[in-house]
Amino acid sequence: MVRYYKMPKKYLRGRRHKGKCEQCGLKTNDLYSYVDESNVAITYHSPYLCEKCYREKYGR
């Protein structure tokens, strides 16, 4: 019998954002967060950033 990996409950819901960029503090509703499809911990802990800060950090 094969046992499947069960993801910790901590990662089932996303973190809440406070309506501002976590790097520069700009208040906006358009926030971006890095998503890594193969590692949920990276996605969960990535900061919420405004478009300018996101482009500076990830270059996309």
mmCIF file of N, CA, C and O in Angstrom:
data_model
loop_
_atom_site.group_PDB
_atom_site.id
_atom_site.type_symbol
_atom_site.label_atom_id
_atom_site.label_comp_id
_atom_site.label_asym_id
_atom_site.label_seq_id
_atom_site.Cartn_x
_atom_site.Cartn_y
_atom_site.Cartn_z
ATOM 1 N N MET A 1 0.839 -1.173 0.000
ATOM 2 C CA MET A 1 0.000 0.000 0.000
ATOM 3 C C MET A 1 0.895 1.251 0.000
ATOM 4 O O MET A 1 1.825 1.357 0.767
ATOM 5 N N VAL A 2 0.578 2.194 -0.843
ATOM 6 C CA VAL A 2 1.362 3.408 -0.984
ATOM 7 C C VAL A 2 0.807 4.490 -0.068
ATOM 8 O O VAL A 2 -0.388 4.721 -0.029
ATOM 9 N N ARG A 3 1.716 5.154 0.663
ATOM 10 C CA ARG A 3 1.303 6.260 1.523
ATOM 11 C C ARG A 3 1.583 7.559 0.785
ATOM 12 O O ARG A 3 2.665 7.754 0.266
ATOM 13 N N TYR A 4 0.617 8.423 0.760
ATOM 14 C CA TYR A 4 0.766 9.693 0.077
ATOM 15 C C TYR A 4 1.181 10.777 1.066
ATOM 16 O O TYR A 4 0.827 10.738 2.239
ATOM 17 N N TYR A 5 1.925 11.736 0.559
ATOM 18 C CA TYR A 5 2.376 12.848 1.376
ATOM 19 C C TYR A 5 1.185 13.722 1.756
ATOM 20 O O TYR A 5 0.360 14.061 0.921
ATOM 21 N N LYS A 6 1.098 14.058 3.021
ATOM 22 C CA LYS A 6 0.031 14.937 3.490
ATOM 23 C C LYS A 6 0.651 16.286 3.861
ATOM 24 O O LYS A 6 1.517 16.364 4.724
ATOM 25 N N MET A 7 0.211 17.330 3.175
ATOM 26 C CA MET A 7 0.750 18.661 3.397
ATOM 27 C C MET A 7 0.333 19.178 4.775
ATOM 28 O O MET A 7 -0.819 18.993 5.185
ATOM 29 N N PRO A 8 1.263 19.839 5.505
ATOM 30 C CA PRO A 8 0.903 20.394 6.813
ATOM 31 C C PRO A 8 -0.226 21.421 6.705
ATOM 32 O O PRO A 8 -0.329 22.149 5.718
ATOM 33 N N LYS A 9 -1.076 21.487 7.714
ATOM 34 C CA LYS A 9 -2.225 22.388 7.713
ATOM 35 C C LYS A 9 -1.816 23.847 7.546
ATOM 36 O O LYS A 9 -2.557 24.647 7.015
ATOM 37 N N LYS A 10 -0.614 24.182 8.021
ATOM 38 C CA LYS A 10 -0.109 25.545 7.950
ATOM 39 C C LYS A 10 -0.145 26.095 6.522
ATOM 40 O O LYS A 10 -0.395 27.271 6.301
ATOM 41 N N TYR A 11 0.098 25.234 5.532
ATOM 42 C CA TYR A 11 0.206 25.678 4.148
ATOM 43 C C TYR A 11 -1.102 25.587 3.367
ATOM 44 O O TYR A 11 -1.132 25.929 2.194
ATOM 45 N N LEU A 12 -2.175 25.147 3.975
ATOM 46 C CA LEU A 12 -3.436 25.006 3.255
ATOM 47 C C LEU A 12 -4.059 26.352 2.894
ATOM 48 O O LEU A 12 -4.694 26.491 1.866
ATOM 49 N N ARG A 13 -3.884 27.357 3.746
ATOM 50 C CA ARG A 13 -4.403 28.696 3.473
ATOM 51 C C ARG A 13 -3.236 29.658 3.279
ATOM 52 O O ARG A 13 -2.208 29.533 3.929
ATOM 53 N N GLY A 14 -3.418 30.623 2.411
ATOM 54 C CA GLY A 14 -2.384 31.624 2.183
ATOM 55 C C GLY A 14 -2.288 32.614 3.333
ATOM 56 O O GLY A 14 -3.214 32.751 4.131
ATOM 57 N N ARG A 15 -1.164 33.285 3.424
ATOM 58 C CA ARG A 15 -1.005 34.325 4.436
ATOM 59 C C ARG A 15 -1.868 35.521 4.065
ATOM 60 O O ARG A 15 -2.149 35.760 2.905
ATOM 61 N N ARG A 16 -2.283 36.287 5.034
ATOM 62 C CA ARG A 16 -3.064 37.499 4.776
ATOM 63 C C ARG A 16 -2.115 38.659 4.554
ATOM 64 O O ARG A 16 -1.089 38.768 5.211
ATOM 65 N N HIS A 17 -2.492 39.523 3.643
ATOM 66 C CA HIS A 17 -1.673 40.723 3.435
ATOM 67 C C HIS A 17 -2.352 41.912 4.092
ATOM 68 O O HIS A 17 -3.555 41.927 4.328
ATOM 69 N N LYS A 18 -1.568 42.905 4.430
ATOM 70 C CA LYS A 18 -2.070 44.069 5.149
ATOM 71 C C LYS A 18 -2.357 45.251 4.228
ATOM 72 O O LYS A 18 -2.482 46.371 4.683
ATOM 73 N N GLY A 19 -2.392 45.014 2.908
ATOM 74 C CA GLY A 19 -2.718 46.076 1.971
ATOM 75 C C GLY A 19 -1.544 46.959 1.604
ATOM 76 O O GLY A 19 -1.732 48.036 1.057
ATOM 77 N N LYS A 20 -0.329 46.515 1.944
ATOM 78 C CA LYS A 20 0.849 47.301 1.591
ATOM 79 C C LYS A 20 2.017 46.376 1.262
ATOM 80 O O LYS A 20 2.052 45.221 1.677
ATOM 81 N N CYS A 21 2.952 46.921 0.500
ATOM 82 C CA CYS A 21 4.142 46.179 0.101
ATOM 83 C C CYS A 21 4.992 45.896 1.341
ATOM 84 O O CYS A 21 5.210 46.787 2.169
ATOM 85 N N GLU A 22 5.479 44.677 1.490
ATOM 86 C CA GLU A 22 6.275 44.323 2.657
ATOM 87 C C GLU A 22 7.716 44.807 2.558
ATOM 88 O O GLU A 22 8.446 44.742 3.533
ATOM 89 N N GLN A 23 8.115 45.325 1.390
ATOM 90 C CA GLN A 23 9.483 45.810 1.235
ATOM 91 C C GLN A 23 9.563 47.334 1.360
ATOM 92 O O GLN A 23 10.347 47.846 2.136
ATOM 93 N N CYS A 24 8.729 48.042 0.612
ATOM 94 C CA CYS A 24 8.816 49.511 0.619
ATOM 95 C C CYS A 24 7.701 50.175 1.422
ATOM 96 O O CYS A 24 7.782 51.349 1.738
ATOM 97 N N GLY A 25 6.643 49.451 1.735
ATOM 98 C CA GLY A 25 5.552 49.986 2.540
ATOM 99 C C GLY A 25 4.488 50.736 1.761
ATOM 100 O O GLY A 25 3.599 51.336 2.359
ATOM 101 N N LEU A 26 4.533 50.699 0.429
ATOM 102 C CA LEU A 26 3.552 51.377 -0.408
ATOM 103 C C LEU A 26 2.178 50.728 -0.232
ATOM 104 O O LEU A 26 2.041 49.516 -0.333
ATOM 105 N N LYS A 27 1.164 51.539 0.056
ATOM 106 C CA LYS A 27 -0.198 51.017 0.226
ATOM 107 C C LYS A 27 -0.833 50.823 -1.140
ATOM 108 O O LYS A 27 -0.962 51.768 -1.905
ATOM 109 N N THR A 28 -1.231 49.603 -1.442
ATOM 110 C CA THR A 28 -1.874 49.282 -2.713
ATOM 111 C C THR A 28 -2.642 47.976 -2.573
ATOM 112 O O THR A 28 -2.357 47.164 -1.701
ATOM 113 N N ASN A 29 -3.626 47.784 -3.430
ATOM 114 C CA ASN A 29 -4.372 46.526 -3.448
ATOM 115 C C ASN A 29 -3.806 45.556 -4.479
ATOM 116 O O ASN A 29 -4.189 44.395 -4.503
ATOM 117 N N ASP A 30 -2.916 46.041 -5.353
ATOM 118 C CA ASP A 30 -2.297 45.189 -6.373
ATOM 119 C C ASP A 30 -0.953 44.675 -5.868
ATOM 120 O O ASP A 30 0.085 45.298 -6.085
ATOM 121 N N LEU A 31 -0.973 43.563 -5.156
ATOM 122 C CA LEU A 31 0.240 42.983 -4.606
ATOM 123 C C LEU A 31 0.582 41.696 -5.330
ATOM 124 O O LEU A 31 -0.290 40.957 -5.767
ATOM 125 N N TYR A 32 1.879 41.420 -5.437
ATOM 126 C CA TYR A 32 2.363 40.238 -6.127
ATOM 127 C C TYR A 32 3.147 39.377 -5.150
ATOM 128 O O TYR A 32 3.774 39.877 -4.227
ATOM 129 N N SER A 33 3.114 38.081 -5.374
ATOM 130 C CA SER A 33 3.835 37.142 -4.539
ATOM 131 C C SER A 33 4.417 36.050 -5.430
ATOM 132 O O SER A 33 3.772 35.589 -6.375
ATOM 133 N N TYR A 34 5.634 35.628 -5.137
ATOM 134 C CA TYR A 34 6.296 34.594 -5.931
ATOM 135 C C TYR A 34 5.622 33.242 -5.678
ATOM 136 O O TYR A 34 5.330 32.885 -4.534
ATOM 137 N N VAL A 35 5.384 32.488 -6.746
ATOM 138 C CA VAL A 35 4.773 31.166 -6.636
ATOM 139 C C VAL A 35 5.721 30.131 -7.212
ATOM 140 O O VAL A 35 6.120 30.218 -8.365
ATOM 141 N N ASP A 36 6.109 29.173 -6.381
ATOM 142 C CA ASP A 36 6.963 28.073 -6.817
ATOM 143 C C ASP A 36 6.090 26.821 -6.832
ATOM 144 O O ASP A 36 5.636 26.351 -5.796
ATOM 145 N N GLU A 37 5.845 26.288 -8.016
ATOM 146 C CA GLU A 37 4.894 25.181 -8.146
ATOM 147 C C GLU A 37 5.376 23.884 -7.512
ATOM 148 O O GLU A 37 4.579 22.998 -7.230
ATOM 149 N N SER A 38 6.676 23.745 -7.251
ATOM 150 C CA SER A 38 7.169 22.485 -6.701
ATOM 151 C C SER A 38 7.510 22.571 -5.215
ATOM 152 O O SER A 38 7.843 21.563 -4.605
ATOM 153 N N ASN A 39 7.448 23.770 -4.615
ATOM 154 C CA ASN A 39 7.796 23.898 -3.204
ATOM 155 C C ASN A 39 6.827 24.859 -2.522
ATOM 156 O O ASN A 39 6.952 26.070 -2.645
ATOM 157 N N VAL A 40 5.896 24.321 -1.782
ATOM 158 C CA VAL A 40 4.856 25.120 -1.146
ATOM 159 C C VAL A 40 5.422 26.028 -0.055
ATOM 160 O O VAL A 40 4.909 27.115 0.175
ATOM 161 N N ALA A 41 6.513 25.646 0.594
ATOM 162 C CA ALA A 41 7.098 26.469 1.650
ATOM 163 C C ALA A 41 7.650 27.776 1.081
ATOM 164 O O ALA A 41 7.520 28.834 1.692
ATOM 165 N N ILE A 42 8.263 27.727 -0.100
ATOM 166 C CA ILE A 42 8.776 28.936 -0.742
ATOM 167 C C ILE A 42 7.617 29.860 -1.094
ATOM 168 O O ILE A 42 7.674 31.069 -0.858
ATOM 169 N N THR A 43 6.565 29.316 -1.631
ATOM 170 C CA THR A 43 5.398 30.113 -1.990
ATOM 171 C C THR A 43 4.771 30.744 -0.749
ATOM 172 O O THR A 43 4.430 31.913 -0.745
ATOM 173 N N TYR A 44 4.643 29.980 0.318
ATOM 174 C CA TYR A 44 3.995 30.458 1.544
ATOM 175 C C TYR A 44 4.780 31.604 2.178
ATOM 176 O O TYR A 44 4.206 32.566 2.667
ATOM 177 N N HIS A 45 6.098 31.522 2.178
ATOM 178 C CA HIS A 45 6.930 32.505 2.866
ATOM 179 C C HIS A 45 7.396 33.658 1.977
ATOM 180 O O HIS A 45 8.080 34.556 2.457
ATOM 181 N N SER A 46 7.030 33.665 0.704
ATOM 182 C CA SER A 46 7.437 34.771 -0.158
ATOM 183 C C SER A 46 6.648 36.022 0.227
ATOM 184 O O SER A 46 5.454 35.958 0.516
ATOM 185 N N PRO A 47 7.310 37.184 0.239
ATOM 186 C CA PRO A 47 6.639 38.414 0.684
ATOM 187 C C PRO A 47 5.659 38.942 -0.352
ATOM 188 O O PRO A 47 5.785 38.668 -1.545
ATOM 189 N N TYR A 48 4.677 39.717 0.125
ATOM 190 C CA TYR A 48 3.763 40.418 -0.768
ATOM 191 C C TYR A 48 4.444 41.722 -1.171
ATOM 192 O O TYR A 48 4.822 42.518 -0.314
ATOM 193 N N LEU A 49 4.608 41.921 -2.483
ATOM 194 C CA LEU A 49 5.346 43.072 -2.987
ATOM 195 C C LEU A 49 4.525 43.848 -4.006
ATOM 196 O O LEU A 49 3.698 43.277 -4.712
ATOM 197 N N CYS A 50 4.806 45.167 -4.106
ATOM 198 C CA CYS A 50 4.206 45.963 -5.175
ATOM 199 C C CYS A 50 4.923 45.588 -6.473
ATOM 200 O O CYS A 50 5.948 44.889 -6.459
ATOM 201 N N GLU A 51 4.404 46.028 -7.599
ATOM 202 C CA GLU A 51 4.963 45.626 -8.897
ATOM 203 C C GLU A 51 6.427 46.045 -9.041
ATOM 204 O O GLU A 51 7.255 45.273 -9.518
ATOM 205 N N LYS A 52 6.765 47.248 -8.609
ATOM 206 C CA LYS A 52 8.142 47.745 -8.728
ATOM 207 C C LYS A 52 9.116 46.875 -7.925
ATOM 208 O O LYS A 52 10.158 46.452 -8.437
ATOM 209 N N CYS A 53 8.794 46.596 -6.683
ATOM 210 C CA CYS A 53 9.667 45.786 -5.830
ATOM 211 C C CYS A 53 9.751 44.346 -6.327
ATOM 212 O O CYS A 53 10.808 43.715 -6.249
ATOM 213 N N TYR A 54 8.629 43.817 -6.843
ATOM 214 C CA TYR A 54 8.624 42.456 -7.375
ATOM 215 C C TYR A 54 9.579 42.339 -8.552
ATOM 216 O O TYR A 54 10.361 41.407 -8.642
ATOM 217 N N ARG A 55 9.537 43.333 -9.462
ATOM 218 C CA ARG A 55 10.427 43.319 -10.622
ATOM 219 C C ARG A 55 11.889 43.466 -10.220
ATOM 220 O O ARG A 55 12.769 42.866 -10.814
ATOM 221 N N GLU A 56 12.174 44.267 -9.185
ATOM 222 C CA GLU A 56 13.549 44.422 -8.700
ATOM 223 C C GLU A 56 14.073 43.111 -8.110
ATOM 224 O O GLU A 56 15.207 42.722 -8.341
ATOM 225 N N LYS A 57 13.227 42.440 -7.343
ATOM 226 C CA LYS A 57 13.671 41.224 -6.643
ATOM 227 C C LYS A 57 13.776 40.015 -7.557
ATOM 228 O O LYS A 57 14.744 39.270 -7.506
ATOM 229 N N TYR A 58 12.777 39.807 -8.415
ATOM 230 C CA TYR A 58 12.723 38.597 -9.233
ATOM 231 C C TYR A 58 13.050 38.826 -10.700
ATOM 232 O O TYR A 58 13.215 37.875 -11.436
ATOM 233 N N GLY A 59 13.105 40.076 -11.122
ATOM 234 C CA GLY A 59 13.489 40.392 -12.499
ATOM 235 C C GLY A 59 12.509 39.921 -13.557
ATOM 236 O O GLY A 59 12.905 39.584 -14.662
ATOM 237 N N ARG A 60 11.233 39.907 -13.263
ATOM 238 C CA ARG A 60 10.226 39.437 -14.218
ATOM 239 C C ARG A 60 9.191 40.493 -14.435
ATOM 240 O O ARG A 60 8.759 41.178 -13.636
#
